[in-house]
Amino acid sequence: MKLQREVFIVGVGETVFGRRKEDYDALGREAAFKAIKDAKISRPDMIQSAYVGNAHNGIVTGQTIFKDLGMCGKTPIINVESACSAGAMAVHLAIKDVATGLTEISMGVGAENHTLRRQKGTAFTPAMNDIEAVHGGVMTGKYSMRATRYMYERGATIEDFAMITVKNRKHATHNPHALYRGEVSIEEVVNSRMIAYPMTLHQCCAISDGAGAVVVCSKEMVKKLGIEKPVKVAGSVVTSGPYHNGPRDITGDDITEMTTEMLYKESGVGPKEVNILELHDAFTIAELLYYECMQLCGKGEGLKFLRDGQSTYGGQCVVSPRGGMLAYGHPIGASGAAQIAANVKQLRGQCGGYQVEPIPKVAMSHVTGGGLSGTEHAACTMHMLVKGW
Amino acid sequence: MADDKKKKDKEPDMTFFHPDLLEAPKDGSAPYLKGYRCKKCGKLDFPKLSPCPLCWGEDFEMVPLSRKGKLYSFADIYIGQPGMNTPYIVGYIDLPEDIRIFAQLDGEVQTFKCDEDVELTTGPIRMNQDGLPIISYKFKKAN
Ligand SMILES: [Zn+2]
């Protein structure tokens, strides 16, 4: 999507992520209200369209969230589902409305509560009408097959994978929104419960609940609202996963490679210019292979990139500065919107205690979505944000 | 699923997955997977997609697929789907026809290797809603 006019993010909100007793609608409302206040919006009818990403919590989730904010009856509210990509897709649709001139102010929200509803001790599964799901396919298995092949071809070890958890939780040490923060050792990660070899418990994102929200508007409206630090949307791309039933390289990820390529082209930003990146680190192996898919380094150099510290403080690009999904957990409809909210706060320099220094100027985010046989992922959504003041 | 919530007044649940995908001859001869070749563009698919995603052709001929292939990658799964016994093993098997099959593997955990030869077999993949095993294609180490 080539943005037809400039779009800015003027308000963001996120909840604390973790095992929450509040249902998705209370979480979504909390994040949305924070974002609305952050954007200095004073009346519900100023928001001309709203999109809500959710995967598992039922029907009319958006209207349920926005009812108490007085938006029902005033704002068209559209609910968006594409598994883990839903929240970022909701933001994408809000951006699209402003970019095309349909609206001046729109918002996207992602919200999810898993713990009130899920069976414990089981793994996330694609829909049961999926041929791989019938045969026992689970997301952990899919990523473990990637990890196993990666070890076989590249000589990576389980300790290498564990470094990603250690790094991301370290980034989250002082982030009050994160579920898991601070010191964890490689040994603890490696010796945690085996989920699907070589992915151990602490290499898998936790089940958690939360919400993120993002308000976007036109350049004119930035002035009217009196926003001092608007973040410019340099690019916003949604793709669907190519279907193939033949052999393919799963140490890469075709949909992420394709979406990245489109995002760099659309935004005019190159891979070496990205200062911070939130990506779909649902499993350690995912982050490791995405370094290459997103061209942060060359093909075959991902392991070196990690081992050399290029993806942490002082490196080429701080990957998962909020702590990623490995620290937040992954409420699947919420994560995509929450990543964007966290990136905006980094660009504004508002992340006391976990602020990346020097304050980043370019932030990228990435969420894939959905297990669908014959695709690497059913969906992928990526955003490029730049300092806009 | 193993939790035996037997639904009364219902048709018995599936015990064989799936006649369009797998032939297990009653005479005891070797089972085979069924590929489908698009009569318009020649693309071979497993499982069958209709229409053909390449050319929208709607006519296909069934082609028995090779019984042996290479194990591209695999996973020993210790936390699985709700109701499934663990551990179980899944893998991607690449057939000479340039087709990749996702299947359960028959064998012990910690024994499989990438790129080893495997062959088709059949066996239970899970329990159905009546508590009976569902038989489908699986792969095992090749003899
Ligand atoms: Zn065809």
PDB file of N, CA, C and O in Angstrom, chain A residues 241-297:
ATOM      1  N   GLY A 241      -0.059 -15.255   3.099  1.00  0.00           N
ATOM      2  CA  GLY A 241       1.033 -16.207   2.902  1.00  0.00           C
ATOM      3  C   GLY A 241       0.905 -16.993   1.610  1.00  0.00           C
ATOM      4  O   GLY A 241      -0.131 -17.584   1.354  1.00  0.00           O
ATOM      5  N   PRO A 242       1.972 -17.028   0.807  1.00  0.00           N
ATOM      6  CA  PRO A 242       1.945 -17.807  -0.433  1.00  0.00           C
ATOM      7  C   PRO A 242       1.729 -19.295  -0.133  1.00  0.00           C
ATOM      8  O   PRO A 242       2.330 -19.830   0.802  1.00  0.00           O
ATOM      9  N   TYR A 243       0.885 -19.933  -0.915  1.00  0.00           N
ATOM     10  CA  TYR A 243       0.644 -21.371  -0.750  1.00  0.00           C
ATOM     11  C   TYR A 243       1.617 -22.160  -1.605  1.00  0.00           C
ATOM     12  O   TYR A 243       1.870 -21.827  -2.754  1.00  0.00           O
ATOM     13  N   HIS A 244       2.180 -23.198  -0.999  1.00  0.00           N
ATOM     14  CA  HIS A 244       3.014 -24.098  -1.787  1.00  0.00           C
ATOM     15  C   HIS A 244       2.997 -25.451  -1.099  1.00  0.00           C
ATOM     16  O   HIS A 244       2.932 -25.535   0.129  1.00  0.00           O
ATOM     17  N   ASN A 245       3.041 -26.506  -1.874  1.00  0.00           N
ATOM     18  CA  ASN A 245       3.074 -27.833  -1.254  1.00  0.00           C
ATOM     19  C   ASN A 245       4.387 -28.540  -1.526  1.00  0.00           C
ATOM     20  O   ASN A 245       4.514 -29.727  -1.310  1.00  0.00           O
ATOM     21  N   GLY A 246       5.376 -27.807  -2.013  1.00  0.00           N
ATOM     22  CA  GLY A 246       6.655 -28.411  -2.349  1.00  0.00           C
ATOM     23  C   GLY A 246       7.712 -28.109  -1.303  1.00  0.00           C
ATOM     24  O   GLY A 246       7.472 -27.344  -0.370  1.00  0.00           O
ATOM     25  N   PRO A 247       8.899 -28.714  -1.451  1.00  0.00           N
ATOM     26  CA  PRO A 247      10.007 -28.419  -0.553  1.00  0.00           C
ATOM     27  C   PRO A 247      10.352 -26.935  -0.568  1.00  0.00           C
ATOM     28  O   PRO A 247      10.244 -26.278  -1.605  1.00  0.00           O
ATOM     29  N   ARG A 248      10.677 -26.396   0.570  1.00  0.00           N
ATOM     30  CA  ARG A 248      11.082 -24.999   0.687  1.00  0.00           C
ATOM     31  C   ARG A 248      11.994 -24.861   1.894  1.00  0.00           C
ATOM     32  O   ARG A 248      11.993 -25.726   2.762  1.00  0.00           O
ATOM     33  N   ASP A 249      12.730 -23.763   1.929  1.00  0.00           N
ATOM     34  CA  ASP A 249      13.722 -23.544   2.989  1.00  0.00           C
ATOM     35  C   ASP A 249      13.044 -22.928   4.212  1.00  0.00           C
ATOM     36  O   ASP A 249      12.666 -21.760   4.185  1.00  0.00           O
ATOM     37  N   ILE A 250      12.892 -23.711   5.278  1.00  0.00           N
ATOM     38  CA  ILE A 250      12.228 -23.161   6.465  1.00  0.00           C
ATOM     39  C   ILE A 250      13.211 -22.506   7.442  1.00  0.00           C
ATOM     40  O   ILE A 250      12.823 -22.084   8.517  1.00  0.00           O
ATOM     41  N   THR A 251      14.494 -22.386   7.044  1.00  0.00           N
ATOM     42  CA  THR A 251      15.380 -21.510   7.816  1.00  0.00           C
ATOM     43  C   THR A 251      15.225 -20.072   7.311  1.00  0.00           C
ATOM     44  O   THR A 251      15.846 -19.156   7.824  1.00  0.00           O
ATOM     45  N   GLY A 252      14.406 -19.906   6.273  1.00  0.00           N
ATOM     46  CA  GLY A 252      13.942 -18.591   5.848  1.00  0.00           C
ATOM     47  C   GLY A 252      12.456 -18.518   6.132  1.00  0.00           C
ATOM     48  O   GLY A 252      11.901 -19.383   6.810  1.00  0.00           O
ATOM     49  N   ASP A 253      11.804 -17.489   5.618  1.00  0.00           N
ATOM     50  CA  ASP A 253      10.371 -17.352   5.838  1.00  0.00           C
ATOM     51  C   ASP A 253       9.821 -16.496   4.703  1.00  0.00           C
ATOM     52  O   ASP A 253       9.947 -15.278   4.710  1.00  0.00           O
ATOM     53  N   ASP A 254       9.250 -17.163   3.697  1.00  0.00           N
ATOM     54  CA  ASP A 254       8.934 -16.442   2.456  1.00  0.00           C
ATOM     55  C   ASP A 254       8.042 -15.226   2.673  1.00  0.00           C
ATOM     56  O   ASP A 254       8.274 -14.165   2.117  1.00  0.00           O
ATOM     57  N   ILE A 255       7.038 -15.342   3.527  1.00  0.00           N
ATOM     58  CA  ILE A 255       6.100 -14.223   3.679  1.00  0.00           C
ATOM     59  C   ILE A 255       6.769 -13.037   4.375  1.00  0.00           C
ATOM     60  O   ILE A 255       6.553 -11.882   4.010  1.00  0.00           O
ATOM     61  N   THR A 256       7.641 -13.314   5.343  1.00  0.00           N
ATOM     62  CA  THR A 256       8.341 -12.211   6.009  1.00  0.00           C
ATOM     63  C   THR A 256       9.324 -11.539   5.052  1.00  0.00           C
ATOM     64  O   THR A 256       9.442 -10.313   5.021  1.00  0.00           O
ATOM     65  N   GLU A 257      10.006 -12.353   4.241  1.00  0.00           N
ATOM     66  CA  GLU A 257      10.945 -11.788   3.268  1.00  0.00           C
ATOM     67  C   GLU A 257      10.224 -10.881   2.281  1.00  0.00           C
ATOM     68  O   GLU A 257      10.669  -9.771   1.966  1.00  0.00           O
ATOM     69  N   MET A 258       9.075 -11.348   1.817  1.00  0.00           N
ATOM     70  CA  MET A 258       8.277 -10.589   0.846  1.00  0.00           C
ATOM     71  C   MET A 258       7.748  -9.287   1.459  1.00  0.00           C
ATOM     72  O   MET A 258       7.823  -8.213   0.854  1.00  0.00           O
ATOM     73  N   THR A 259       7.226  -9.393   2.681  1.00  0.00           N
ATOM     74  CA  THR A 259       6.634  -8.219   3.331  1.00  0.00           C
ATOM     75  C   THR A 259       7.702  -7.182   3.661  1.00  0.00           C
ATOM     76  O   THR A 259       7.498  -5.978   3.480  1.00  0.00           O
ATOM     77  N   THR A 260       8.863  -7.669   4.119  1.00  0.00           N
ATOM     78  CA  THR A 260       9.984  -6.772   4.412  1.00  0.00           C
ATOM     79  C   THR A 260      10.399  -5.988   3.179  1.00  0.00           C
ATOM     80  O   THR A 260      10.582  -4.767   3.223  1.00  0.00           O
ATOM     81  N   GLU A 261      10.526  -6.727   2.091  1.00  0.00           N
ATOM     82  CA  GLU A 261      10.922  -6.107   0.818  1.00  0.00           C
ATOM     83  C   GLU A 261       9.952  -4.978   0.448  1.00  0.00           C
ATOM     84  O   GLU A 261      10.367  -3.871   0.075  1.00  0.00           O
ATOM     85  N   MET A 262       8.667  -5.263   0.590  1.00  0.00           N
ATOM     86  CA  MET A 262       7.637  -4.262   0.256  1.00  0.00           C
ATOM     87  C   MET A 262       7.724  -3.065   1.206  1.00  0.00           C
ATOM     88  O   MET A 262       7.552  -1.919   0.791  1.00  0.00           O
ATOM     89  N   LEU A 263       7.977  -3.341   2.469  1.00  0.00           N
ATOM     90  CA  LEU A 263       8.022  -2.256   3.461  1.00  0.00           C
ATOM     91  C   LEU A 263       9.219  -1.337   3.220  1.00  0.00           C
ATOM     92  O   LEU A 263       9.099  -0.111   3.292  1.00  0.00           O
ATOM     93  N   TYR A 264      10.385  -1.926   2.924  1.00  0.00           N
ATOM     94  CA  TYR A 264      11.563  -1.105   2.647  1.00  0.00           C
ATOM     95  C   TYR A 264      11.315  -0.232   1.409  1.00  0.00           C
ATOM     96  O   TYR A 264      11.688   0.932   1.368  1.00  0.00           O
ATOM     97  N   LYS A 265      10.678  -0.812   0.423  1.00  0.00           N
ATOM     98  CA  LYS A 265      10.407  -0.073  -0.802  1.00  0.00           C
ATOM     99  C   LYS A 265       9.420   1.071  -0.535  1.00  0.00           C
ATOM    100  O   LYS A 265       9.647   2.211  -0.937  1.00  0.00           O
ATOM    101  N   GLU A 266       8.355   0.745   0.159  1.00  0.00           N
ATOM    102  CA  GLU A 266       7.310   1.743   0.423  1.00  0.00           C
ATOM    103  C   GLU A 266       7.824   2.901   1.288  1.00  0.00           C
ATOM    104  O   GLU A 266       7.486   4.060   1.070  1.00  0.00           O
ATOM    105  N   SER A 267       8.639   2.554   2.270  1.00  0.00           N
ATOM    106  CA  SER A 267       9.065   3.570   3.239  1.00  0.00           C
ATOM    107  C   SER A 267      10.312   4.326   2.802  1.00  0.00           C
ATOM    108  O   SER A 267      10.602   5.389   3.339  1.00  0.00           O
ATOM    109  N   GLY A 268      11.050   3.760   1.865  1.00  0.00           N
ATOM    110  CA  GLY A 268      12.322   4.374   1.470  1.00  0.00           C
ATOM    111  C   GLY A 268      13.393   4.238   2.542  1.00  0.00           C
ATOM    112  O   GLY A 268      14.423   4.904   2.501  1.00  0.00           O
ATOM    113  N   VAL A 269      13.130   3.396   3.530  1.00  0.00           N
ATOM    114  CA  VAL A 269      14.090   3.152   4.611  1.00  0.00           C
ATOM    115  C   VAL A 269      14.815   1.846   4.304  1.00  0.00           C
ATOM    116  O   VAL A 269      14.190   0.883   3.869  1.00  0.00           O
ATOM    117  N   GLY A 270      16.109   1.822   4.539  1.00  0.00           N
ATOM    118  CA  GLY A 270      16.879   0.600   4.302  1.00  0.00           C
ATOM    119  C   GLY A 270      17.115  -0.169   5.587  1.00  0.00           C
ATOM    120  O   GLY A 270      16.998   0.395   6.681  1.00  0.00           O
ATOM    121  N   PRO A 271      17.459  -1.465   5.476  1.00  0.00           N
ATOM    122  CA  PRO A 271      17.619  -2.314   6.660  1.00  0.00           C
ATOM    123  C   PRO A 271      18.662  -1.807   7.653  1.00  0.00           C
ATOM    124  O   PRO A 271      18.509  -1.976   8.853  1.00  0.00           O
ATOM    125  N   LYS A 272      19.710  -1.151   7.172  1.00  0.00           N
ATOM    126  CA  LYS A 272      20.765  -0.679   8.076  1.00  0.00           C
ATOM    127  C   LYS A 272      20.345   0.584   8.834  1.00  0.00           C
ATOM    128  O   LYS A 272      21.021   1.013   9.762  1.00  0.00           O
ATOM    129  N   GLU A 273      19.239   1.186   8.411  1.00  0.00           N
ATOM    130  CA  GLU A 273      18.774   2.420   9.067  1.00  0.00           C
ATOM    131  C   GLU A 273      17.791   2.158  10.200  1.00  0.00           C
ATOM    132  O   GLU A 273      17.403   3.084  10.912  1.00  0.00           O
ATOM    133  N   VAL A 274      17.366   0.897  10.353  1.00  0.00           N
ATOM    134  CA  VAL A 274      16.377   0.582  11.387  1.00  0.00           C
ATOM    135  C   VAL A 274      17.078   0.538  12.748  1.00  0.00           C
ATOM    136  O   VAL A 274      17.983  -0.262  12.952  1.00  0.00           O
ATOM    137  N   ASN A 275      16.675   1.411  13.662  1.00  0.00           N
ATOM    138  CA  ASN A 275      17.316   1.484  14.986  1.00  0.00           C
ATOM    139  C   ASN A 275      16.756   0.461  15.966  1.00  0.00           C
ATOM    140  O   ASN A 275      17.488  -0.095  16.772  1.00  0.00           O
ATOM    141  N   ILE A 276      15.419   0.299  15.950  1.00  0.00           N
ATOM    142  CA  ILE A 276      14.793  -0.683  16.848  1.00  0.00           C
ATOM    143  C   ILE A 276      13.762  -1.502  16.070  1.00  0.00           C
ATOM    144  O   ILE A 276      13.196  -1.052  15.073  1.00  0.00           O
ATOM    145  N   LEU A 277      13.529  -2.695  16.547  1.00  0.00           N
ATOM    146  CA  LEU A 277      12.643  -3.618  15.837  1.00  0.00           C
ATOM    147  C   LEU A 277      11.918  -4.512  16.838  1.00  0.00           C
ATOM    148  O   LEU A 277      12.554  -5.158  17.675  1.00  0.00           O
ATOM    149  N   GLU A 278      10.592  -4.488  16.779  1.00  0.00           N
ATOM    150  CA  GLU A 278       9.805  -5.490  17.494  1.00  0.00           C
ATOM    151  C   GLU A 278       9.342  -6.499  16.456  1.00  0.00           C
ATOM    152  O   GLU A 278       8.710  -6.127  15.459  1.00  0.00           O
ATOM    153  N   LEU A 279       9.669  -7.772  16.663  1.00  0.00           N
ATOM    154  CA  LEU A 279       9.275  -8.772  15.676  1.00  0.00           C
ATOM    155  C   LEU A 279       8.553  -9.918  16.375  1.00  0.00           C
ATOM    156  O   LEU A 279       8.387  -9.913  17.601  1.00  0.00           O
ATOM    157  N   HIS A 280       8.132 -10.873  15.572  1.00  0.00           N
ATOM    158  CA  HIS A 280       7.303 -11.963  16.075  1.00  0.00           C
ATOM    159  C   HIS A 280       8.184 -13.019  16.755  1.00  0.00           C
ATOM    160  O   HIS A 280       8.380 -14.114  16.234  1.00  0.00           O
ATOM    161  N   ASP A 281       8.693 -12.672  17.935  1.00  0.00           N
ATOM    162  CA  ASP A 281       9.565 -13.604  18.666  1.00  0.00           C
ATOM    163  C   ASP A 281       8.725 -14.528  19.551  1.00  0.00           C
ATOM    164  O   ASP A 281       8.996 -14.681  20.737  1.00  0.00           O
ATOM    165  N   ALA A 282       7.730 -15.155  18.951  1.00  0.00           N
ATOM    166  CA  ALA A 282       6.898 -16.086  19.718  1.00  0.00           C
ATOM    167  C   ALA A 282       7.732 -17.261  20.211  1.00  0.00           C
ATOM    168  O   ALA A 282       7.447 -17.865  21.239  1.00  0.00           O
ATOM    169  N   PHE A 283       8.791 -17.583  19.458  1.00  0.00           N
ATOM    170  CA  PHE A 283       9.742 -18.636  19.817  1.00  0.00           C
ATOM    171  C   PHE A 283      11.133 -18.099  19.474  1.00  0.00           C
ATOM    172  O   PHE A 283      11.273 -17.347  18.515  1.00  0.00           O
ATOM    173  N   THR A 284      12.133 -18.514  20.247  1.00  0.00           N
ATOM    174  CA  THR A 284      13.481 -17.969  20.040  1.00  0.00           C
ATOM    175  C   THR A 284      13.956 -18.124  18.598  1.00  0.00           C
ATOM    176  O   THR A 284      14.510 -17.195  18.021  1.00  0.00           O
ATOM    177  N   ILE A 285      13.718 -19.295  18.027  1.00  0.00           N
ATOM    178  CA  ILE A 285      14.191 -19.550  16.664  1.00  0.00           C
ATOM    179  C   ILE A 285      13.631 -18.528  15.684  1.00  0.00           C
ATOM    180  O   ILE A 285      14.305 -18.132  14.730  1.00  0.00           O
ATOM    181  N   ALA A 286      12.420 -18.067  15.944  1.00  0.00           N
ATOM    182  CA  ALA A 286      11.791 -17.110  15.023  1.00  0.00           C
ATOM    183  C   ALA A 286      12.620 -15.836  14.932  1.00  0.00           C
ATOM    184  O   ALA A 286      12.962 -15.384  13.838  1.00  0.00           O
ATOM    185  N   GLU A 287      12.976 -15.276  16.081  1.00  0.00           N
ATOM    186  CA  GLU A 287      13.771 -14.040  16.039  1.00  0.00           C
ATOM    187  C   GLU A 287      15.079 -14.262  15.287  1.00  0.00           C
ATOM    188  O   GLU A 287      15.477 -13.450  14.462  1.00  0.00           O
ATOM    189  N   LEU A 288      15.719 -15.398  15.563  1.00  0.00           N
ATOM    190  CA  LEU A 288      17.014 -15.684  14.944  1.00  0.00           C
ATOM    191  C   LEU A 288      16.915 -15.729  13.423  1.00  0.00           C
ATOM    192  O   LEU A 288      17.737 -15.152  12.711  1.00  0.00           O
ATOM    193  N   LEU A 289      15.895 -16.384  12.914  1.00  0.00           N
ATOM    194  CA  LEU A 289      15.850 -16.472  11.451  1.00  0.00           C
ATOM    195  C   LEU A 289      15.319 -15.200  10.804  1.00  0.00           C
ATOM    196  O   LEU A 289      15.617 -14.907   9.649  1.00  0.00           O
ATOM    197  N   TYR A 290      14.574 -14.384  11.578  1.00  0.00           N
ATOM    198  CA  TYR A 290      14.084 -13.131  11.006  1.00  0.00           C
ATOM    199  C   TYR A 290      15.196 -12.095  10.800  1.00  0.00           C
ATOM    200  O   TYR A 290      15.044 -11.198   9.983  1.00  0.00           O
ATOM    201  N   TYR A 291      16.315 -12.184  11.524  1.00  0.00           N
ATOM    202  CA  TYR A 291      17.424 -11.239  11.270  1.00  0.00           C
ATOM    203  C   TYR A 291      17.793 -11.267   9.784  1.00  0.00           C
ATOM    204  O   TYR A 291      18.031 -10.237   9.178  1.00  0.00           O
ATOM    205  N   GLU A 292      17.837 -12.485   9.254  1.00  0.00           N
ATOM    206  CA  GLU A 292      18.211 -12.628   7.840  1.00  0.00           C
ATOM    207  C   GLU A 292      17.040 -12.265   6.928  1.00  0.00           C
ATOM    208  O   GLU A 292      17.234 -11.603   5.909  1.00  0.00           O
ATOM    209  N   CYS A 293      15.838 -12.720   7.308  1.00  0.00           N
ATOM    210  CA  CYS A 293      14.664 -12.440   6.468  1.00  0.00           C
ATOM    211  C   CYS A 293      14.448 -10.938   6.302  1.00  0.00           C
ATOM    212  O   CYS A 293      13.944 -10.486   5.288  1.00  0.00           O
ATOM    213  N   MET A 294      14.818 -10.173   7.330  1.00  0.00           N
ATOM    214  CA  MET A 294      14.614  -8.720   7.287  1.00  0.00           C
ATOM    215  C   MET A 294      15.869  -7.983   6.855  1.00  0.00           C
ATOM    216  O   MET A 294      15.946  -6.759   6.976  1.00  0.00           O
ATOM    217  N   GLN A 295      16.870  -8.751   6.380  1.00  0.00           N
ATOM    218  CA  GLN A 295      18.092  -8.194   5.789  1.00  0.00           C
ATOM    219  C   GLN A 295      18.915  -7.357   6.762  1.00  0.00           C
ATOM    220  O   GLN A 295      19.684  -6.492   6.346  1.00  0.00           O
ATOM    221  N   LEU A 296      18.737  -7.601   8.075  1.00  0.00           N
ATOM    222  CA  LEU A 296      19.608  -6.913   9.039  1.00  0.00           C
ATOM    223  C   LEU A 296      21.031  -7.396   8.836  1.00  0.00           C
ATOM    224  O   LEU A 296      22.003  -6.695   9.110  1.00  0.00           O
ATOM    225  N   CYS A 297      21.160  -8.642   8.368  1.00  0.00           N
ATOM    226  CA  CYS A 297      22.457  -9.204   8.009  1.00  0.00           C
ATOM    227  C   CYS A 297      22.232 -10.086   6.789  1.00  0.00           C
ATOM    228  O   CYS A 297      21.091 -10.290   6.379  1.00  0.00           O
TER     229      CYS A 297
END
